[in-house]
XYZ file of C-alpha atoms in Angstrom:
605
model
C 8.236 78.171 -55.750
C 9.998 78.310 -52.105
C 8.165 80.628 -50.115
C 9.861 81.299 -47.053
C 7.114 83.494 -45.178
C 4.525 80.767 -45.407
C 7.254 78.101 -44.425
C 6.225 75.296 -41.640
C 8.778 73.553 -39.280
C 8.093 70.099 -38.274
C 10.253 68.034 -35.884
C 11.671 65.096 -37.152
C 13.807 62.672 -35.199
C 17.718 62.377 -36.368
C 18.353 58.835 -36.851
C 21.828 59.073 -35.298
C 21.113 58.893 -31.645
C 23.144 60.578 -29.007
C 24.064 58.620 -26.008
C 25.017 59.995 -22.862
C 26.599 58.181 -20.434
C 24.061 56.235 -17.872
C 23.723 58.215 -14.738
C 25.011 56.555 -11.618
C 21.915 55.151 -8.967
C 21.233 52.918 -6.572
C 23.005 48.942 -8.322
C 24.409 50.775 -10.758
C 26.705 47.416 -10.681
C 23.985 45.749 -11.408
C 23.453 47.675 -14.896
C 24.138 46.662 -18.465
C 26.013 49.392 -20.443
C 22.466 50.817 -21.367
C 21.481 51.530 -17.669
C 19.285 48.147 -17.682
C 19.571 46.776 -14.063
C 19.285 43.157 -12.998
C 15.870 41.210 -12.755
C 15.126 41.150 -8.957
C 14.172 37.867 -6.608
C 10.852 38.893 -7.295
C 10.941 39.283 -11.258
C 13.221 35.560 -11.309
C 10.584 34.190 -9.373
C 7.580 35.104 -11.727
C 9.570 34.491 -14.647
C 10.036 30.882 -13.189
C 6.298 30.173 -12.631
C 5.446 31.380 -16.191
C 7.203 27.601 -16.949
C 4.478 25.822 -14.761
C 1.358 27.931 -16.801
C 1.813 26.775 -19.970
C 2.924 23.650 -22.155
C 6.701 24.153 -22.809
C 6.981 20.725 -23.947
C 4.536 20.582 -26.597
C 7.359 21.215 -29.667
C 5.261 20.906 -32.600
C 6.034 24.931 -33.353
C 8.961 24.428 -33.538
C 8.579 21.344 -35.883
C 6.559 23.527 -37.882
C 8.751 26.801 -38.196
C 11.323 24.907 -39.324
C 9.327 22.184 -41.780
C 10.232 22.371 -45.296
C 13.264 24.477 -45.388
C 15.318 24.481 -48.016
C 18.000 27.431 -47.921
C 18.763 29.666 -44.874
C 21.336 32.769 -44.711
C 22.976 32.232 -41.359
C 24.615 36.255 -41.492
C 21.150 37.825 -42.907
C 22.091 41.413 -42.487
C 20.771 43.737 -45.121
C 21.892 47.151 -45.816
C 20.278 50.554 -46.730
C 20.434 52.276 -49.650
C 21.744 54.944 -48.659
C 23.853 53.225 -46.291
C 23.266 51.775 -42.420
C 21.381 48.539 -41.850
C 17.751 47.883 -42.030
C 17.901 44.170 -41.185
C 20.076 42.042 -38.923
C 19.566 39.080 -38.122
C 22.567 37.711 -35.863
C 21.452 40.359 -33.685
C 18.794 38.065 -32.072
C 21.834 34.953 -31.931
C 21.977 35.528 -28.325
C 18.336 33.842 -27.982
C 18.582 29.770 -27.691
C 17.249 27.497 -30.723
C 14.899 25.728 -29.210
C 13.809 28.735 -26.862
C 14.379 26.632 -23.731
C 17.007 28.616 -21.700
C 15.020 32.426 -21.155
C 17.226 34.629 -18.481
C 15.524 35.666 -15.717
C 14.682 38.882 -17.472
C 12.692 37.609 -20.067
C 9.801 36.168 -19.751
C 9.697 32.551 -20.888
C 6.769 32.289 -23.268
C 8.101 35.341 -24.826
C 11.536 33.814 -24.956
C 9.920 30.892 -27.047
C 8.006 33.025 -29.295
C 11.226 35.314 -30.281
C 13.183 32.229 -30.467
C 10.303 30.621 -33.429
C 10.708 33.747 -34.898
C 14.398 33.603 -35.292
C 13.826 30.509 -37.281
C 14.196 32.519 -40.620
C 14.896 31.108 -44.725
C 13.035 30.154 -47.774
C 10.577 27.426 -47.219
C 8.704 25.329 -49.188
C 5.020 24.852 -47.695
C 3.481 22.446 -50.350
C 4.136 21.604 -53.713
C 3.877 25.719 -55.346
C 3.710 27.447 -52.658
C 6.984 28.966 -50.797
C 7.721 31.470 -48.294
C 10.372 33.849 -47.740
C 10.219 33.924 -43.701
C 12.530 36.098 -41.277
C 13.849 38.873 -43.620
C 11.274 41.678 -42.305
C 8.152 41.871 -39.634
C 6.430 39.841 -42.198
C 6.236 36.991 -44.291
C 6.662 36.798 -48.741
C 4.814 34.248 -49.865
C 5.676 32.718 -53.446
C 3.138 30.534 -55.151
C 3.681 28.909 -58.213
C 1.526 30.154 -61.655
C 1.332 28.579 -64.949
C 4.115 30.890 -66.558
C 5.289 32.529 -63.889
C 5.084 33.610 -59.745
C 2.629 35.277 -57.545
C 3.790 37.029 -54.495
C 2.181 38.135 -51.691
C 2.259 40.854 -49.652
C 6.127 41.993 -50.757
C 7.152 42.866 -47.481
C 8.410 46.291 -45.609
C 11.210 47.908 -47.615
C 12.647 47.627 -51.088
C 15.776 46.558 -49.166
C 14.917 43.330 -47.491
C 11.951 42.852 -50.294
C 14.758 42.492 -53.011
C 17.063 40.376 -51.140
C 14.167 37.955 -50.613
C 13.342 37.863 -54.545
C 16.667 37.504 -55.070
C 16.921 34.154 -52.418
C 14.180 32.945 -53.545
C 15.093 33.244 -57.418
C 18.884 31.461 -56.345
C 17.483 28.689 -54.781
C 14.363 28.083 -57.097
C 14.811 29.207 -60.315
C 14.588 32.583 -61.786
C 10.574 33.074 -63.228
C 8.882 35.786 -64.437
C 6.405 37.771 -62.153
C 2.589 37.453 -63.328
C 1.116 38.965 -60.175
C 1.492 40.453 -56.741
C -1.135 40.580 -53.959
C -1.642 43.164 -50.992
C -3.095 41.527 -48.308
C -3.906 44.638 -46.599
C -3.270 48.187 -45.544
C -0.292 47.856 -43.277
C 3.307 49.033 -44.975
C 4.624 45.960 -44.214
C 2.580 44.264 -46.754
C 3.038 46.421 -49.395
C 5.979 48.406 -48.942
C 8.470 46.495 -50.502
C 7.633 46.333 -53.840
C 9.256 48.627 -55.608
C 12.089 46.092 -54.683
C 10.620 43.329 -56.843
C 9.326 45.816 -59.337
C 12.889 46.937 -60.253
C 14.441 43.539 -60.604
C 11.096 42.604 -63.531
C 11.987 43.311 -67.209
C 9.298 45.837 -68.844
C 7.279 43.625 -70.113
C 6.540 42.124 -66.804
C 5.856 45.041 -65.413
C 3.277 45.917 -68.500
C 1.579 42.927 -68.206
C 1.763 42.771 -64.372
C -1.624 41.869 -62.422
C -1.921 44.358 -58.412
C -4.561 42.498 -56.751
C -5.810 44.141 -53.461
C -8.856 44.275 -51.190
C -11.515 47.673 -51.721
C -9.884 50.512 -50.295
C -6.947 49.709 -50.209
C -4.946 52.905 -51.822
C -7.050 55.578 -49.422
C -6.574 53.081 -46.224
C -2.658 52.913 -46.705
C -2.423 56.273 -46.809
C -4.544 58.089 -44.453
C -4.087 56.844 -40.780
C -0.590 57.815 -40.786
C -0.601 61.133 -42.575
C -2.948 62.892 -40.166
C -1.230 61.298 -36.692
C 1.925 60.129 -38.316
C 4.245 62.090 -36.141
C 2.472 60.665 -32.798
C 1.977 57.350 -34.003
C 5.390 56.778 -35.519
C 6.850 58.175 -31.931
C 5.340 55.582 -30.142
C 6.174 53.220 -32.279
C 9.793 53.716 -31.221
C 8.937 52.506 -27.927
C 6.841 49.903 -28.910
C 9.058 48.504 -31.237
C 12.197 48.959 -28.814
C 13.607 50.584 -31.609
C 16.901 53.003 -29.155
C 17.516 49.024 -26.814
C 20.091 47.088 -27.572
C 19.599 43.801 -28.806
C 20.289 41.438 -25.931
C 18.549 39.848 -22.711
C 17.903 43.322 -20.976
C 16.512 44.832 -24.037
C 14.895 44.424 -27.227
C 14.405 40.362 -28.280
C 11.219 40.313 -30.617
C 7.719 41.680 -31.269
C 5.797 38.773 -30.597
C 4.386 39.493 -34.506
C 7.994 39.052 -35.736
C 11.287 40.387 -35.170
C 10.019 44.058 -35.910
C 9.304 46.454 -39.088
C 12.167 46.982 -41.273
C 13.248 50.737 -41.581
C 14.502 51.009 -44.906
C 12.729 52.500 -48.532
C 9.212 52.223 -48.560
C 7.361 51.937 -51.676
C 3.881 51.873 -53.247
C 2.266 50.460 -56.155
C -1.238 50.668 -57.562
C -3.835 47.954 -57.198
C -5.249 46.580 -61.154
C -7.867 44.280 -59.505
C -9.666 44.738 -55.885
C -11.505 42.964 -54.532
C -14.626 43.959 -52.851
C -16.632 40.730 -51.755
C -16.548 37.220 -50.360
C -16.433 34.460 -52.227
C -14.886 36.495 -55.252
C -13.022 33.932 -57.515
C -9.966 34.983 -59.770
C -7.718 32.860 -62.196
C -4.279 34.498 -61.761
C -1.420 32.696 -64.338
C -3.934 29.651 -64.060
C -3.544 29.547 -60.469
C -8.201 29.620 -58.606
C -8.436 31.538 -55.908
C -11.310 32.300 -53.828
C -11.168 35.794 -51.562
C -12.900 36.844 -48.070
C -12.985 40.385 -47.396
C -12.345 40.818 -43.727
C -11.941 44.588 -43.666
C -12.515 46.357 -40.500
C -10.382 43.239 -38.366
C -7.104 43.701 -38.357
C -6.600 46.372 -40.507
C -9.643 48.272 -42.821
C -8.928 47.329 -46.307
C -8.000 43.838 -46.079
C -8.472 40.130 -47.351
C -8.265 36.392 -46.628
C -8.023 33.732 -49.679
C -8.339 30.010 -50.536
C -6.095 27.666 -52.620
C -8.540 25.117 -53.712
C -5.629 23.210 -55.808
C -3.770 23.180 -52.523
C -6.263 23.346 -49.882
C -4.251 26.112 -48.484
C -5.711 29.186 -46.248
C -3.912 32.634 -46.434
C -5.064 33.715 -43.175
C -3.734 37.413 -44.422
C -3.096 38.986 -40.894
C -6.856 37.683 -39.408
C -5.216 35.076 -37.427
C -1.698 34.321 -36.625
C 0.422 32.620 -34.425
C -0.441 35.403 -30.977
C -3.464 37.509 -29.689
C -3.133 40.200 -31.675
C -4.183 44.499 -30.855
C -7.964 45.104 -30.978
C -6.323 48.580 -30.038
C -2.309 48.782 -31.195
C -0.494 50.844 -28.978
C 1.750 52.934 -31.136
C -2.073 54.513 -31.500
C -4.941 53.963 -34.162
C -8.839 53.832 -34.327
C -10.072 51.250 -32.145
C -10.580 47.859 -34.182
C -14.161 45.720 -33.536
C -13.957 42.808 -31.479
C -16.966 41.117 -32.262
C -16.747 41.973 -36.462
C -13.007 40.090 -35.826
C -14.433 37.220 -34.210
C -17.636 36.745 -36.737
C -14.773 36.336 -39.858
C -12.769 34.094 -38.049
C -15.950 31.670 -37.434
C -16.793 32.801 -41.281
C -13.383 31.688 -43.049
C -13.447 28.321 -40.180
C -16.869 27.548 -42.393
C -15.806 28.811 -45.753
C -11.915 27.492 -46.011
C -13.509 24.225 -43.849
C -11.478 21.870 -46.283
C -8.109 23.742 -45.742
C -5.196 21.368 -45.320
C -2.807 24.022 -45.007
C -2.890 27.027 -43.576
C -0.356 29.894 -44.250
C -0.060 33.611 -43.400
C 1.376 37.309 -43.326
C 3.037 36.387 -40.144
C 4.752 33.258 -38.596
C 4.695 30.004 -39.668
C 2.214 27.720 -41.608
C -0.118 24.914 -39.653
C -0.615 21.976 -41.575
C -3.922 19.417 -40.843
C -7.510 19.790 -41.308
C -8.147 19.414 -38.028
C -5.028 21.314 -36.160
C -6.720 24.538 -38.774
C -10.169 24.104 -37.414
C -8.616 24.186 -33.709
C -6.601 26.884 -34.562
C -9.265 28.738 -35.741
C -11.656 28.163 -33.355
C -9.327 29.072 -29.892
C -8.622 32.281 -32.377
C -12.229 33.295 -33.062
C -12.982 32.290 -29.145
C -10.581 34.880 -27.721
C -11.529 37.907 -29.280
C -15.211 36.713 -28.582
C -14.442 36.256 -25.243
C -12.651 39.349 -24.764
C -15.498 41.545 -25.958
C -18.305 39.792 -24.444
C -16.784 39.477 -21.221
C -15.689 43.310 -21.471
C -19.264 44.399 -21.970
C -20.985 42.296 -19.640
C -19.056 44.048 -17.208
C -18.880 47.247 -18.815
C -22.692 47.047 -18.381
C -21.881 46.416 -14.325
C -20.501 49.640 -14.589
C -16.602 48.884 -14.551
C -14.328 51.247 -15.825
C -11.607 49.603 -18.020
C -9.019 49.595 -15.704
C -11.008 47.249 -12.966
C -11.999 45.107 -15.811
C -8.380 44.870 -17.256
C -7.549 43.860 -13.925
C -10.154 41.431 -13.318
C -10.197 39.527 -17.080
C -7.903 36.474 -17.646
C -8.672 33.651 -20.115
C -10.505 30.385 -19.308
C -8.506 27.064 -18.695
C -9.505 26.363 -22.522
C -8.255 29.245 -24.574
C -5.287 29.550 -21.628
C -3.406 26.674 -23.043
C -2.554 26.983 -26.595
C 0.621 29.561 -27.253
C -1.283 30.739 -30.606
C -3.545 33.113 -28.910
C -1.290 33.729 -26.033
C -0.563 38.003 -25.305
C 2.600 38.213 -27.285
C 1.879 41.510 -29.168
C -1.991 42.022 -28.316
C -3.019 41.421 -24.621
C -6.279 40.445 -22.701
C -5.917 43.673 -20.674
C -5.200 46.750 -23.433
C -7.710 45.230 -25.799
C -10.352 44.883 -22.940
C -9.927 48.678 -22.625
C -9.953 48.394 -26.448
C -13.551 47.083 -26.457
C -14.544 49.567 -23.643
C -13.480 52.399 -25.736
C -14.989 50.879 -28.728
C -18.801 51.544 -27.034
C -18.609 54.256 -24.503
C -15.133 55.972 -25.114
C -12.579 57.227 -22.912
C -14.947 58.815 -20.041
C -16.084 56.251 -17.290
C -18.931 58.407 -16.102
C -16.589 59.466 -12.758
C -16.597 63.319 -12.585
C -13.922 63.643 -11.583
C -12.261 62.890 -15.371
C -14.562 65.453 -16.071
C -12.070 68.510 -16.043
C -8.677 67.243 -14.251
C -5.736 69.411 -13.981
C -3.106 68.571 -16.697
C -0.550 65.561 -15.637
C 2.669 68.035 -14.906
C 0.082 70.252 -12.218
C -1.597 67.378 -11.150
C 1.547 65.578 -10.344
C 2.802 68.819 -8.426
C -0.090 69.065 -6.077
C 0.046 65.015 -5.606
C 3.713 65.549 -4.390
C 3.768 68.499 -1.868
C 0.169 66.783 -0.845
C 2.826 63.808 0.402
C 4.982 65.690 2.107
C 7.465 66.306 -0.757
C 9.894 64.562 -3.221
C 12.423 63.388 -0.720
C 9.934 61.193 1.589
C 8.009 60.017 -1.288
C 11.051 58.459 -2.470
C 12.248 57.066 0.509
C 9.083 55.807 0.914
C 9.476 54.704 -2.802
C 12.685 52.977 -2.410
C 11.857 51.244 0.895
C 8.833 49.367 -1.277
C 11.051 48.453 -4.527
C 13.465 46.977 -1.782
C 10.584 45.157 0.170
C 8.674 44.061 -3.461
C 11.590 41.450 -3.571
C 10.708 39.451 -1.163
C 7.166 39.324 -1.803
C 5.149 37.249 -3.781
C 5.068 37.090 -7.763
C 1.408 39.141 -7.276
C 2.456 41.060 -4.694
C 6.053 41.887 -5.869
C 4.407 42.644 -9.701
C 1.321 44.790 -7.740
C 3.852 47.075 -5.622
C 6.084 47.557 -9.181
C 2.918 49.003 -10.550
C 1.997 51.076 -7.775
C 5.218 52.158 -7.748
C 5.145 53.316 -11.590
C 1.978 55.555 -11.031
C 3.635 57.022 -7.908
C 7.079 57.958 -9.367
C 5.702 59.281 -12.071
C 4.110 61.818 -10.313
C 7.603 62.858 -8.898
C 9.470 62.673 -12.684
C 6.350 64.915 -13.423
C 6.419 67.655 -11.116
C 10.126 67.440 -10.597
C 11.942 66.974 -14.415
C 14.917 67.133 -12.980
C 15.115 64.924 -10.001
C 17.336 62.342 -11.371
C 16.530 60.387 -8.364
C 13.229 59.696 -9.028
C 14.063 59.115 -12.914
C 16.511 56.364 -11.820
C 14.225 54.663 -9.138
C 11.049 54.944 -12.088
C 13.499 53.073 -14.341
C 14.145 50.381 -12.013
C 10.696 49.927 -11.626
C 10.592 49.732 -15.457
C 12.765 47.278 -15.817
C 11.534 44.716 -13.398
C 7.698 45.398 -15.658
C 9.377 45.255 -18.915
C 11.088 42.254 -18.035
C 7.956 40.510 -16.910
C 5.738 41.074 -19.622
C 4.158 37.922 -21.793
C 4.006 41.067 -24.730
C 6.733 42.130 -26.505
C 4.980 45.592 -26.950
C 4.416 46.125 -23.289
C 8.273 45.024 -22.569
C 9.403 47.004 -25.522
C 7.648 50.136 -24.066
C 8.849 49.638 -20.416
C 12.261 49.271 -21.600
C 12.100 52.363 -23.827
C 10.910 53.987 -20.856
C 13.587 53.338 -18.677
C 15.773 54.402 -21.519
C 15.103 57.342 -21.810
C 14.801 57.988 -18.332
C 17.970 57.637 -18.251
C 19.438 58.816 -21.697
C 16.651 61.651 -22.216
C 14.910 62.266 -25.511
C 16.053 61.403 -29.155
C 17.493 64.708 -30.804
C 15.548 66.988 -33.066
C 15.987 67.518 -36.608
C 13.976 70.357 -38.629
C 11.445 70.377 -41.478
C 10.964 72.934 -43.794
C 8.024 72.894 -46.100
C 5.852 75.737 -47.258
C 1.920 75.672 -46.514
C 0.471 75.201 -49.885
C 3.068 71.806 -49.876
C 1.855 71.034 -46.563
C -1.933 71.261 -47.219
C -1.614 68.622 -50.588
C 0.029 66.721 -47.627
C -2.511 66.368 -45.911
C -5.334 65.964 -48.585
C -3.708 63.959 -50.341
C -2.414 65.207 -53.315
C 1.652 64.596 -52.242
C 3.077 62.046 -50.971
C 6.960 61.122 -50.179
C 8.189 60.988 -53.909
C 6.501 64.473 -54.522
C 8.345 65.854 -51.405
C 11.847 64.318 -52.065
C 11.998 65.843 -55.319
C 10.069 69.238 -54.139
C 11.597 72.739 -54.672
C 9.271 73.820 -51.649
C 10.892 71.222 -49.003
C 14.197 71.577 -46.824
C 15.793 69.491 -44.055
C 18.383 69.359 -42.216
C 19.888 65.835 -41.376
C 19.861 62.917 -43.202
C 17.160 62.021 -45.986
C 16.809 58.752 -44.294
C 14.808 61.331 -41.676
C 12.523 62.457 -44.459
C 11.741 59.079 -45.528
C 10.938 58.170 -42.134
C 8.791 60.799 -41.390
C 6.638 60.112 -43.788
C 6.450 56.763 -44.058
C 3.069 55.126 -43.650
C 4.176 52.379 -40.758
C 5.281 52.694 -37.473
C 8.828 53.983 -37.794
C 9.869 56.157 -35.045
C 9.662 60.083 -35.669
C 8.326 63.290 -34.592
C 9.959 64.499 -31.019
C 8.189 64.827 -27.919
C 8.184 63.396 -24.050
C 6.394 60.583 -23.267
C 8.293 59.303 -20.075
C 8.921 62.705 -18.927
C 6.918 66.371 -19.041
């Protein structure tokens, strides 16, 4: 029963984002259609110097990423069930296939990773083991059983999972599906399951095994219900949802190209794995499991295929440094525990000749895999131990993040670099894990809100015009500085100009100059989320925040949502809800991954 007097109003993002004209500002002639300005000389030199910091002549990753290619769809565009695009791989064709021609506006190490993540299609990993890569943020793996297929991680959305599944059938033949494995509780590894189920016969569905780690269902639905609007608004920044796919915009996420914004689903598990060493035989295929819950996800397992000597690392390890704290917002992860799980896997599955995972490309050779796991393990352990050391010497999170760099022995491989997580924000996460947000400086106990503090700072500095004059001089001077001094100047200008924007939200000159600063910081970032945060910040300073839609639901239904008695399905068919705008808004708003929704300002008050 609809009770209008008890209706709650929640903000939604409209899927259609209105673009305003780019405000005119300094150097606007050098800006592209989205307003992003040209890289400065300092930025170009910083990115050039990155070429000397990594072994770019090592092409092993490209050979491994292309190995076993069976088929590829060069026109891979996937439409949403209700219209619009869910996935568009050709949008990334501006990235050269060898990752060697990075423009000055992209960190060349990130450009290389983006080129590797462009390699998509159906791949044979070994006899009886295949992967579909580049159809979503995650991979879908296919294991041949005695009578059919075992699917691992059916992607984020029904649309992408369906397309990937049918592509595999086209090239491998049509076989029944006997089991589906959800390696962990993030939606890019289970949200597309309905796109698989719709292609199965009634008999297949009746006998289908769905295998997941203990706690999967609770963890898959809990975190994003409570903090969903805030997390998904922040995810718009993290994944560059509003950015153009070009050399001054979004190039990928580091972990893949990006999440598919489609139709999300769920299916309950029939088998739950609760302990390391558990063994199952699935359609004649023996599997050994390792529980790694509390590392990358709160409910997660890895597994080993003894017959193929193949280790599926799920998301315990991937071809980048992962997030101890994710910038979209979530509970901090335990770096020490994470490192210990990698060490356990290194020993438990020491016979592995093949590594494959939920993201990126496989690795072959026992020695290569052992070295890979050792570096991954030591990276998280180093960040943990050195943060704790500095923390216990009284260093603050910002001081630790500024001091800490990987030692030479951990800084030559590509697979542990900060394409997704970074040493900087992961060190802050370790500090937060042990000590929280407070550094014990009493000035932090009861500070003024950002806007009020900003107004007083700007007034103390002689007013906005005076600050902007000095800031513009510093910005121009930064172009001729050393790369370190130039980067530090951009970092400082971001902090300074943020005060002006928060003090005077209508000051277009301040917003335009801050946007130019964010452009440079984004272009220099090796981390894809850092790049997208900076460039989305610049975009919103120039064009404003997304438009608002309205969702109306009754208080009883809202309570049912919070306690888990109602989910997306109930919401879609309930008489106790109404909304203005596309039904996609509603689906996105209640999605369990980082689909951008909610409405509040971030780069302006």
